Amino acid sequence: MARPRRAACASRRGIEVRAPPALGEGAAGRRFAAGGPDAAVVPAYGRILPKPILDAPRLGCLNIHASLPPRWRGAPPIQRATMAGDAETGLTIMQREDRKSPRPHSS
């Protein structure tokens, strides 16, 4: 499977990118927590983050979504906004919490 372009771009800039198939109580979750992250940025992960992952970064986990909720929540927000003829769209950054729907942090 080819690496997403955004992951390759981040790696070229020295930013570590991890995209394990599963997180939580397993080895990937333990490695994540053991790294002592200050923060985590989660763009388009597509899964609910387990509590151990949400609790690991001291500043929390931020979810980046390419939309202005609530109009185009879910996938694929950019394509749906374009097909609907929306004059504008945007990027929303949300603080992840221990629930399915994060609260908006900044739009």
C-alpha positions as a Python dict, from the first residue, in 0.01 Angstrom:
ca = {
    (1, 'M'): (0, 0, 0),
    (2, 'A'): (139, 339, -98),
    (3, 'R'): (201, 594, 175),
    (4, 'P'): (-38, 894, 169),
    (5, 'R'): (116, 1209, 20),
    (6, 'R'): (67, 1404, 343),
    (7, 'A'): (264, 1140, 537),
    (8, 'A'): (548, 1146, 284),
    (9, 'C'): (555, 1527, 292),
    (10, 'A'): (570, 1533, 674),
    (11, 'S'): (847, 1272, 678),
    (12, 'R'): (1057, 1478, 437),
    (13, 'R'): (1030, 1764, 687),
    (14, 'G'): (1142, 1549, 979),
    (15, 'I'): (795, 1504, 1131),
    (16, 'E'): (732, 1153, 1256),
    (17, 'V'): (415, 1002, 1110),
    (18, 'R'): (253, 693, 1260),
    (19, 'A'): (-54, 530, 1112),
    (20, 'P'): (-103, 194, 1283),
    (21, 'P'): (-399, -19, 1177),
    (22, 'A'): (-515, -39, 1542),
    (23, 'L'): (-452, 157, 1860),
    (24, 'G'): (-532, 118, 2227),
    (25, 'E'): (-413, -147, 2465),
    (26, 'G'): (-188, -318, 2206),
    (27, 'A'): (176, -262, 2117),
    (28, 'A'): (107, 46, 1901),
    (29, 'G'): (-78, 216, 2186),
    (30, 'R'): (199, 135, 2436),
    (31, 'R'): (467, 271, 2198),
    (32, 'F'): (264, 588, 2151),
    (33, 'A'): (223, 650, 2525),
    (34, 'A'): (587, 557, 2599),
    (35, 'G'): (703, 830, 2364),
    (36, 'G'): (568, 1094, 2604),
    (37, 'P'): (407, 1310, 2335),
    (38, 'D'): (328, 1672, 2410),
    (39, 'A'): (40, 1669, 2162),
    (40, 'A'): (-105, 1456, 1884),
    (41, 'V'): (-253, 1580, 1558),
    (42, 'V'): (-501, 1343, 1398),
    (43, 'P'): (-608, 1423, 1040),
    (44, 'A'): (-866, 1189, 885),
    (45, 'Y'): (-790, 882, 1098),
    (46, 'G'): (-1141, 745, 1055),
    (47, 'R'): (-1158, 556, 1384),
    (48, 'I'): (-1257, 639, 1740),
    (49, 'L'): (-943, 697, 1943),
    (50, 'P'): (-927, 483, 2259),
    (51, 'K'): (-896, 654, 2597),
    (52, 'P'): (-529, 553, 2653),
    (53, 'I'): (-436, 734, 2330),
    (54, 'L'): (-644, 1041, 2417),
    (55, 'D'): (-484, 1056, 2762),
    (56, 'A'): (-120, 1008, 2652),
    (57, 'P'): (-30, 1356, 2516),
    (58, 'R'): (-4, 1609, 2797),
    (59, 'L'): (-167, 1880, 2580),
    (60, 'G'): (-423, 1646, 2425),
    (61, 'C'): (-514, 1526, 2078),
    (62, 'L'): (-627, 1762, 1805),
    (63, 'N'): (-843, 1640, 1519),
    (64, 'I'): (-819, 1831, 1191),
    (65, 'H'): (-1127, 1810, 968),
    (66, 'A'): (-1150, 1973, 627),
    (67, 'S'): (-1495, 2123, 677),
    (68, 'L'): (-1695, 2375, 869),
    (69, 'P'): (-1928, 2161, 1083),
    (70, 'P'): (-2204, 2082, 1104),
    (71, 'R'): (-2281, 2110, 731),
    (72, 'W'): (-2033, 1852, 601),
    (73, 'R'): (-1940, 1629, 893),
    (74, 'G'): (-1802, 1292, 789),
    (75, 'A'): (-1648, 1195, 460),
    (76, 'P'): (-1570, 1339, 203),
    (77, 'P'): (-1631, 1700, 313),
    (78, 'I'): (-1434, 1885, 44),
    (79, 'Q'): (-1588, 1689, -241),
    (80, 'R'): (-1939, 1726, -97),
    (81, 'A'): (-1900, 2102, -53),
    (82, 'T'): (-1773, 2135, -410),
    (83, 'M'): (-2056, 1924, -554),
    (84, 'A'): (-2310, 2132, -359),
    (85, 'G'): (-2165, 2454, -505),
    (86, 'D'): (-2068, 2599, -167),
    (87, 'A'): (-1896, 2935, -206),
    (88, 'E'): (-1665, 2867, 88),
    (89, 'T'): (-1542, 2590, 309),
    (90, 'G'): (-1274, 2570, 572),
    (91, 'L'): (-1070, 2374, 819),
    (92, 'T'): (-1184, 2292, 1171),
    (93, 'I'): (-953, 2197, 1456),
    (94, 'M'): (-1120, 2007, 1739),
    (95, 'Q'): (-990, 1900, 2079),
    (96, 'R'): (-1046, 1524, 2098),
    (97, 'E'): (-1228, 1388, 2400),
    (98, 'D'): (-1340, 1048, 2521),
    (99, 'R'): (-1646, 1041, 2296),
    (100, 'K'): (-1738, 1005, 1933),
    (101, 'S'): (-1800, 1372, 1849),
    (102, 'P'): (-1525, 1615, 1950),
    (103, 'R'): (-1610, 1969, 2046),
    (104, 'P'): (-1499, 2238, 1798),
    (105, 'H'): (-1185, 2415, 1913),
    (106, 'S'): (-1127, 2657, 1627),
    (107, 'S'): (-1262, 2710, 1277),
}
